[in-house]
CSV table of C-alpha atoms in Angstrom, one decimal:
chain,number,residue,atom,x,y,z
A,1,MET,CA,-138.2,14.9,172.2
A,2,VAL,CA,-141.9,16.2,171.4
A,3,LEU,CA,-139.9,19.7,170.8
A,4,THR,CA,-137.7,18.2,168.4
A,5,MET,CA,-140.5,16.5,166.7
A,6,VAL,CA,-142.4,19.7,166.2
A,7,ALA,CA,-138.9,21.5,165.2
A,8,ASP,CA,-138.7,18.6,162.1
A,9,LEU,CA,-142.0,19.1,161.1
A,10,THR,CA,-141.1,23.1,161.0
A,11,THR,CA,-138.3,22.4,158.9
A,12,ALA,CA,-140.0,20.0,156.6
A,13,SER,CA,-142.8,23.0,156.2
A,14,HIS,CA,-140.1,25.2,155.0
A,15,VAL,CA,-138.5,22.9,152.4
A,16,THR,CA,-142.0,22.1,150.6
A,17,MET,CA,-145.5,22.6,151.1
A,18,PHE,CA,-146.3,19.3,149.6
A,19,VAL,CA,-145.9,15.7,149.9
A,20,ASP,CA,-142.8,14.7,147.9
A,21,PRO,CA,-144.1,11.9,145.2
A,22,THR,CA,-141.2,10.2,145.6
A,23,ALA,CA,-141.8,9.7,149.2
A,24,VAL,CA,-145.5,8.5,148.5
A,25,LEU,CA,-144.2,5.9,146.0
A,26,ASN,CA,-141.4,4.7,148.3
A,27,GLY,CA,-144.1,4.6,151.1
A,28,LEU,CA,-146.4,2.2,148.5
A,29,SER,CA,-143.5,0.1,147.4
A,30,ARG,CA,-142.8,-0.4,150.9
A,31,ALA,CA,-146.6,-1.5,151.8
A,32,LEU,CA,-147.2,-4.0,149.0
A,33,LEU,CA,-143.7,-5.4,150.2
A,34,LEU,CA,-145.1,-5.6,153.7
A,35,PHE,CA,-148.5,-7.0,152.2
A,36,LEU,CA,-146.7,-9.8,150.4
A,37,ILE,CA,-145.6,-10.9,153.8
A,38,ALA,CA,-148.0,-9.9,156.6
A,39,SER,CA,-150.7,-11.2,154.4
A,40,GLY,CA,-149.5,-15.2,155.1
A,41,LEU,CA,-149.1,-14.5,159.0
A,42,SER,CA,-152.7,-13.0,158.8
A,43,LEU,CA,-153.7,-16.2,157.1
A,44,ILE,CA,-152.0,-18.6,159.4
A,45,PHE,CA,-152.7,-16.0,162.6
A,46,GLY,CA,-156.2,-15.3,162.0
A,47,LEU,CA,-157.5,-18.2,160.4
A,48,MET,CA,-155.4,-21.2,162.1
A,49,GLY,CA,-155.0,-19.4,165.5
A,50,VAL,CA,-151.5,-20.2,165.1
A,51,VAL,CA,-149.0,-17.5,166.6
A,52,ASN,CA,-146.2,-17.9,164.2
A,53,PHE,CA,-143.1,-16.4,165.4
A,54,ALA,CA,-141.2,-18.4,162.5
A,55,HIS,CA,-142.6,-16.7,159.8
A,56,GLY,CA,-140.0,-14.0,159.6
A,57,ALA,CA,-137.3,-17.1,159.2
A,58,PHE,CA,-139.4,-18.2,156.4
A,59,TYR,CA,-139.1,-14.8,154.9
A,60,ALA,CA,-135.5,-14.8,155.1
A,61,LEU,CA,-135.3,-18.4,154.0
A,62,GLY,CA,-137.4,-17.7,151.0
A,63,GLY,CA,-134.7,-14.9,150.1
A,64,TYR,CA,-131.6,-16.9,150.6
A,65,LEU,CA,-133.3,-19.6,148.5
A,66,GLY,CA,-134.1,-17.0,146.0
A,67,VAL,CA,-130.3,-15.9,145.8
A,68,PHE,CA,-129.3,-19.9,145.7
A,69,VAL,CA,-131.9,-20.8,142.9
A,70,PHE,CA,-131.0,-17.7,140.7
A,71,GLY,CA,-127.7,-18.6,140.9
A,72,PHE,CA,-128.4,-21.9,139.3
A,73,SER,CA,-131.1,-20.8,136.8
A,74,GLU,CA,-129.7,-17.0,136.4
A,75,SER,CA,-133.8,-16.2,136.1
A,76,PHE,CA,-135.4,-14.3,138.6
A,77,LEU,CA,-138.6,-15.5,137.5
A,78,VAL,CA,-137.4,-19.2,138.0
A,79,ALA,CA,-136.4,-18.1,141.6
A,80,LEU,CA,-139.7,-16.1,142.4
A,81,PHE,CA,-141.6,-19.5,141.8
A,82,ILE,CA,-139.4,-22.4,143.0
A,83,ALA,CA,-137.8,-20.7,146.3
A,84,PRO,CA,-141.4,-19.9,147.6
A,85,PHE,CA,-142.2,-23.4,146.5
A,86,LEU,CA,-139.4,-25.2,148.6
A,87,VAL,CA,-140.2,-22.9,151.6
A,88,ALA,CA,-144.0,-23.9,151.4
A,89,LEU,CA,-142.9,-27.9,151.6
A,90,VAL,CA,-140.8,-26.7,154.5
A,91,GLY,CA,-143.6,-25.1,156.2
A,92,ILE,CA,-145.9,-28.1,155.6
A,93,LEU,CA,-143.4,-30.4,157.1
A,94,THR,CA,-143.2,-28.0,160.0
A,95,GLU,CA,-146.8,-28.0,160.7
A,96,SER,CA,-147.6,-31.3,160.2
A,97,THR,CA,-144.6,-32.6,162.6
A,98,THR,CA,-144.2,-30.0,165.1
A,99,ILE,CA,-147.5,-27.7,165.4
A,100,ARG,CA,-150.4,-30.1,164.9
A,101,PRO,CA,-149.9,-32.1,167.8
A,102,LEU,CA,-150.5,-28.5,170.1
A,103,TYR,CA,-153.7,-27.6,168.4
A,104,ASP,CA,-155.1,-28.8,171.5
A,105,ARG,CA,-153.0,-27.4,174.1
A,106,ASP,CA,-152.3,-23.7,175.8
A,107,PRO,CA,-151.3,-21.4,172.6
A,108,ILE,CA,-148.1,-20.5,174.5
A,109,TYR,CA,-146.7,-24.0,173.4
A,110,GLN,CA,-147.0,-22.8,170.0
A,111,VAL,CA,-145.3,-19.7,170.5
A,112,LEU,CA,-142.2,-21.2,172.1
A,113,LEU,CA,-142.3,-24.1,169.3
A,114,THR,CA,-142.5,-21.4,166.5
A,115,PHE,CA,-139.8,-19.4,168.3
A,116,GLY,CA,-137.8,-22.6,168.5
A,117,VAL,CA,-138.5,-23.0,164.8
A,118,SER,CA,-137.3,-19.6,164.0
A,119,ILE,CA,-134.0,-19.8,165.9
A,120,ILE,CA,-133.3,-23.4,164.1
A,121,LEU,CA,-133.9,-21.8,160.6
A,122,ASP,CA,-131.7,-18.7,161.6
A,123,GLU,CA,-128.8,-21.0,162.8
A,124,LEU,CA,-129.0,-23.1,159.4
A,125,ILE,CA,-129.3,-20.1,157.4
A,126,LYS,CA,-125.8,-18.9,158.8
A,127,LEU,CA,-124.4,-22.7,158.8
A,128,VAL,CA,-125.2,-22.7,155.0
A,129,TRP,CA,-124.8,-19.0,153.7
A,130,GLY,CA,-123.0,-17.5,156.2
A,131,SER,CA,-123.1,-14.4,158.0
A,132,SER,CA,-122.4,-11.7,155.4
A,133,PRO,CA,-124.9,-10.3,153.1
A,134,LEU,CA,-125.7,-11.5,149.9
A,135,SER,CA,-127.9,-10.0,147.2
A,136,LEU,CA,-130.1,-11.2,143.9
A,137,GLY,CA,-130.0,-8.9,140.9
A,138,ALA,CA,-133.2,-7.4,139.6
A,139,PRO,CA,-133.8,-8.7,136.1
A,140,GLU,CA,-132.6,-6.7,133.3
A,141,ALA,CA,-135.9,-5.8,132.1
A,142,LEU,CA,-136.7,-4.1,135.6
A,143,GLY,CA,-133.4,-2.3,135.9
A,144,GLY,CA,-133.1,1.1,135.3
A,145,VAL,CA,-136.2,3.9,136.1
A,146,SER,CA,-139.3,4.4,134.4
A,147,GLU,CA,-141.0,7.7,133.1
A,148,LEU,CA,-144.0,7.8,135.5
A,149,GLY,CA,-145.2,11.5,134.0
A,150,PHE,CA,-144.4,13.4,137.0
A,151,ILE,CA,-141.4,11.5,138.1
A,152,SER,CA,-138.7,9.3,137.1
A,153,TYR,CA,-138.6,6.3,139.5
A,154,PRO,CA,-136.8,3.4,139.8
A,155,THR,CA,-138.4,0.5,137.7
A,156,TYR,CA,-138.0,-2.6,140.1
A,157,ARG,CA,-139.7,-0.5,143.0
A,158,VAL,CA,-142.9,0.1,140.2
A,159,PHE,CA,-143.0,-3.9,139.7
A,160,ILE,CA,-143.4,-4.3,143.4
A,161,ILE,CA,-146.1,-2.0,143.6
A,162,GLY,CA,-147.7,-4.2,140.5
A,163,PHE,CA,-146.9,-7.5,141.7
A,164,GLY,CA,-148.1,-6.7,145.3
A,165,LEU,CA,-151.5,-5.7,144.1
A,166,LEU,CA,-151.8,-8.6,141.6
A,167,MET,CA,-151.2,-10.7,144.5
A,168,ALA,CA,-153.7,-9.4,147.0
A,169,LEU,CA,-156.3,-9.3,144.3
A,170,GLY,CA,-155.5,-13.3,143.5
A,171,LEU,CA,-155.5,-14.1,147.5
A,172,TRP,CA,-158.4,-12.2,148.1
A,173,LEU,CA,-160.5,-14.3,145.3
A,174,PHE,CA,-159.0,-17.4,146.4
A,175,ILE,CA,-160.0,-16.8,149.8
A,176,GLN,CA,-163.5,-15.4,148.9
A,177,ARG,CA,-164.5,-17.1,145.5
A,178,THR,CA,-163.3,-20.6,145.7
A,179,ARG,CA,-164.2,-23.8,147.4
A,180,VAL,CA,-161.2,-24.2,149.3
A,181,GLY,CA,-161.4,-20.8,150.6
A,182,ILE,CA,-165.1,-21.3,151.8
A,183,ILE,CA,-163.8,-24.6,153.5
A,184,ILE,CA,-160.9,-22.5,155.3
A,185,ARG,CA,-163.3,-19.9,156.3
A,186,ALA,CA,-166.2,-22.6,157.5
A,187,GLY,CA,-163.3,-24.7,159.2
A,188,THR,CA,-162.1,-21.8,161.4
A,189,LEU,CA,-165.6,-20.9,162.4
A,190,ASP,CA,-166.7,-24.8,163.2
A,191,SER,CA,-164.4,-27.2,162.4
A,192,GLU,CA,-166.4,-30.1,163.8
A,193,MET,CA,-169.4,-29.0,161.5
A,194,VAL,CA,-167.0,-29.2,158.6
A,195,GLU,CA,-165.4,-32.4,159.4
A,196,ALA,CA,-168.8,-33.9,159.2
A,197,MET,CA,-169.3,-33.2,155.8
A,198,GLY,CA,-166.5,-35.4,155.1
A,199,ILE,CA,-163.6,-33.0,154.8
A,200,ASN,CA,-160.5,-32.9,156.5
A,201,VAL,CA,-160.1,-29.8,158.1
A,202,GLN,CA,-156.4,-30.7,159.6
A,203,ARG,CA,-155.3,-31.3,155.8
A,204,VAL,CA,-156.9,-28.3,154.8
A,205,PHE,CA,-154.8,-26.1,157.6
A,206,THR,CA,-151.6,-27.9,156.8
A,207,GLY,CA,-152.2,-26.4,153.1
A,208,MET,CA,-153.0,-22.9,154.6
A,209,PHE,CA,-149.7,-23.0,156.6
A,210,GLY,CA,-148.1,-24.0,153.6
A,211,LEU,CA,-149.6,-21.0,151.6
A,212,GLY,CA,-148.9,-18.6,154.6
A,213,VAL,CA,-145.1,-19.1,154.7
A,214,GLY,CA,-145.0,-19.6,151.0
A,215,LEU,CA,-146.3,-16.0,150.8
A,216,ALA,CA,-143.6,-15.0,153.0
A,217,ALA,CA,-141.1,-16.3,151.1
A,218,VAL,CA,-142.6,-14.9,148.0
A,219,GLY,CA,-142.1,-11.3,149.9
A,220,GLY,CA,-138.1,-12.6,150.7
A,221,VAL,CA,-137.6,-13.3,147.0
A,222,VAL,CA,-138.8,-9.5,146.0
A,223,ALA,CA,-137.2,-7.8,148.5
A,224,SER,CA,-133.8,-9.2,147.8
A,225,PRO,CA,-132.8,-7.5,144.8
A,226,LEU,CA,-133.8,-4.1,146.7
A,227,LEU,CA,-132.7,-5.0,150.3
A,228,GLY,CA,-130.1,-7.9,149.8
A,229,VAL,CA,-130.5,-10.8,152.0
A,230,TYR,CA,-129.0,-11.0,155.6
A,231,PRO,CA,-129.3,-13.2,158.7
A,232,THR,CA,-131.4,-10.7,160.7
A,233,MET,CA,-133.9,-9.9,157.7
A,234,GLY,CA,-136.5,-12.3,159.1
A,235,THR,CA,-136.1,-10.8,162.7
A,236,GLU,CA,-136.6,-7.1,161.3
A,237,ILE,CA,-139.8,-7.4,159.3
A,238,LEU,CA,-141.5,-9.6,162.3
A,239,ILE,CA,-142.4,-6.7,164.4
A,240,GLU,CA,-143.6,-4.8,161.4
A,241,ALA,CA,-145.8,-7.8,159.9
A,242,PHE,CA,-147.3,-8.3,163.2
A,243,LEU,CA,-148.4,-4.7,163.3
A,244,VAL,CA,-149.8,-4.7,159.8
A,245,VAL,CA,-151.9,-8.2,161.1
A,246,VAL,CA,-152.9,-6.5,164.4
A,247,LEU,CA,-153.9,-3.0,162.7
A,248,GLY,CA,-155.8,-4.7,159.7
A,249,GLY,CA,-157.6,-7.6,161.5
A,250,LEU,CA,-156.8,-10.9,162.0
A,251,GLY,CA,-157.3,-13.4,158.8
A,252,SER,CA,-158.4,-10.6,156.6
A,253,VAL,CA,-156.7,-10.0,153.5
A,254,ARG,CA,-158.3,-6.7,152.8
A,255,GLY,CA,-157.1,-5.9,156.3
A,256,ALA,CA,-153.6,-7.0,155.9
A,257,LEU,CA,-153.5,-4.5,152.6
A,258,LEU,CA,-155.0,-1.4,154.8
A,259,GLY,CA,-152.6,-2.5,157.4
A,260,ALA,CA,-149.7,-2.8,155.2
A,261,LEU,CA,-150.7,0.7,153.2
A,262,ILE,CA,-151.1,2.4,156.7
A,263,ILE,CA,-147.5,1.0,158.0
A,264,GLY,CA,-146.1,1.6,154.5
A,265,MET,CA,-147.1,4.8,154.2
A,266,ALA,CA,-146.2,5.8,157.4
A,267,GLN,CA,-142.7,4.6,156.9
A,268,GLY,CA,-142.2,6.3,153.3
A,269,ILE,CA,-143.4,9.6,154.3
A,270,GLY,CA,-142.5,9.7,158.1
A,271,ALA,CA,-138.7,8.8,156.6
A,272,TYR,CA,-138.9,12.1,154.9
A,273,TYR,CA,-140.2,14.4,157.2
A,274,ILE,CA,-139.8,12.8,160.8
A,275,SER,CA,-137.2,10.4,160.5
A,276,SER,CA,-136.1,9.7,163.9
A,277,PHE,CA,-139.5,9.1,165.2
A,278,VAL,CA,-140.9,6.9,162.5
A,279,GLY,CA,-140.5,3.8,164.7
A,280,LEU,CA,-142.2,5.5,167.5
A,281,LEU,CA,-145.2,7.0,164.8
A,282,LEU,CA,-146.2,3.1,163.9
A,283,PHE,CA,-146.9,2.3,167.8
A,284,VAL,CA,-149.0,5.3,168.2
A,285,ILE,CA,-150.6,4.5,165.0
A,286,MET,CA,-151.1,0.8,166.5
A,287,ILE,CA,-152.6,1.9,170.2
A,288,ALA,CA,-154.9,4.5,168.3
A,289,VAL,CA,-156.3,1.8,166.1
A,290,LEU,CA,-156.9,-0.5,169.0
A,291,LEU,CA,-158.7,1.5,170.9
A,292,ILE,CA,-161.0,2.4,168.8
A,293,ARG,CA,-161.1,-0.9,166.9
A,294,PRO,CA,-159.6,-4.0,169.3
A,295,TYR,CA,-160.1,-6.1,166.4
A,296,GLY,CA,-158.0,-4.4,163.8
A,297,LEU,CA,-159.9,-2.2,161.2
A,298,LEU,CA,-161.4,-4.9,159.2
A,299,GLY,CA,-161.0,-7.5,161.5
A,300,HIS,CA,-164.2,-9.5,163.5
A,301,SER,CA,-164.5,-10.5,166.8
A,302,GLY,CA,-165.1,-14.1,165.7
A,303,ILE,CA,-161.9,-14.7,164.2
A,304,ALA,CA,-159.9,-13.1,167.0
A,305,GLU,CA,-161.9,-15.4,169.7
A,306,HIS,CA,-160.7,-18.5,167.5
């Protein structure tokens, strides 16, 4: 296997001495798409301490609802707002009725519960939309290719890169610069102290869960024109989302972005040169990082212990 990998690298070096710019941009667009999904998981996992195995199912539900809303409105923008909002409501209902009673119990109960929620959502998706793949058309303005000076590149992938960066900035400002963000971070470290100030921490955390799964749904809608929607899409993305969160650090927006860039670029560039070993490469990177930084590149031990 190692010899084959070396042979692949040697062959690639004969093809070109430089990294293909298309591979870099593909990796970047993949990274920003991963960030949209993993940032919500990072907030729920890192700040609330909930291991949400249903996150991939919420991502898939967002994609399907995006296709559904687009069918009525014929507007990608409307689908991008309405579908995540509906998924966030489902998330709030799920947290308040099923997860909240388990906060004081062993985390394994949350794992089992969210795994069960994932199965229920997957089966509901198949029941409503069937097992055949569906697609959501990209807006006309985002079709075709854009001239970037050195390369012609699909406009929709350029949109994903720009949209992902804007979402990263907005989410960071929300967590770091707003009163709600301060309450969330304080509640994570010492919820009793925050409640003593008259703040309902449970209600804030419920809203945080809704925000997290809403972000997963945003990722589902944005991914739909590029990848389509299909029943197993949530299961496939969940492992990559957990890799991003573990690499970047729990509860860190900047960490989620950094982790997504590492995973996305490894996938984008690796697909060109060592396509057979991209999956292996991701786990090698994760193990190497965890040996050096057990709490992730930008994580903190206090968050993980919470």
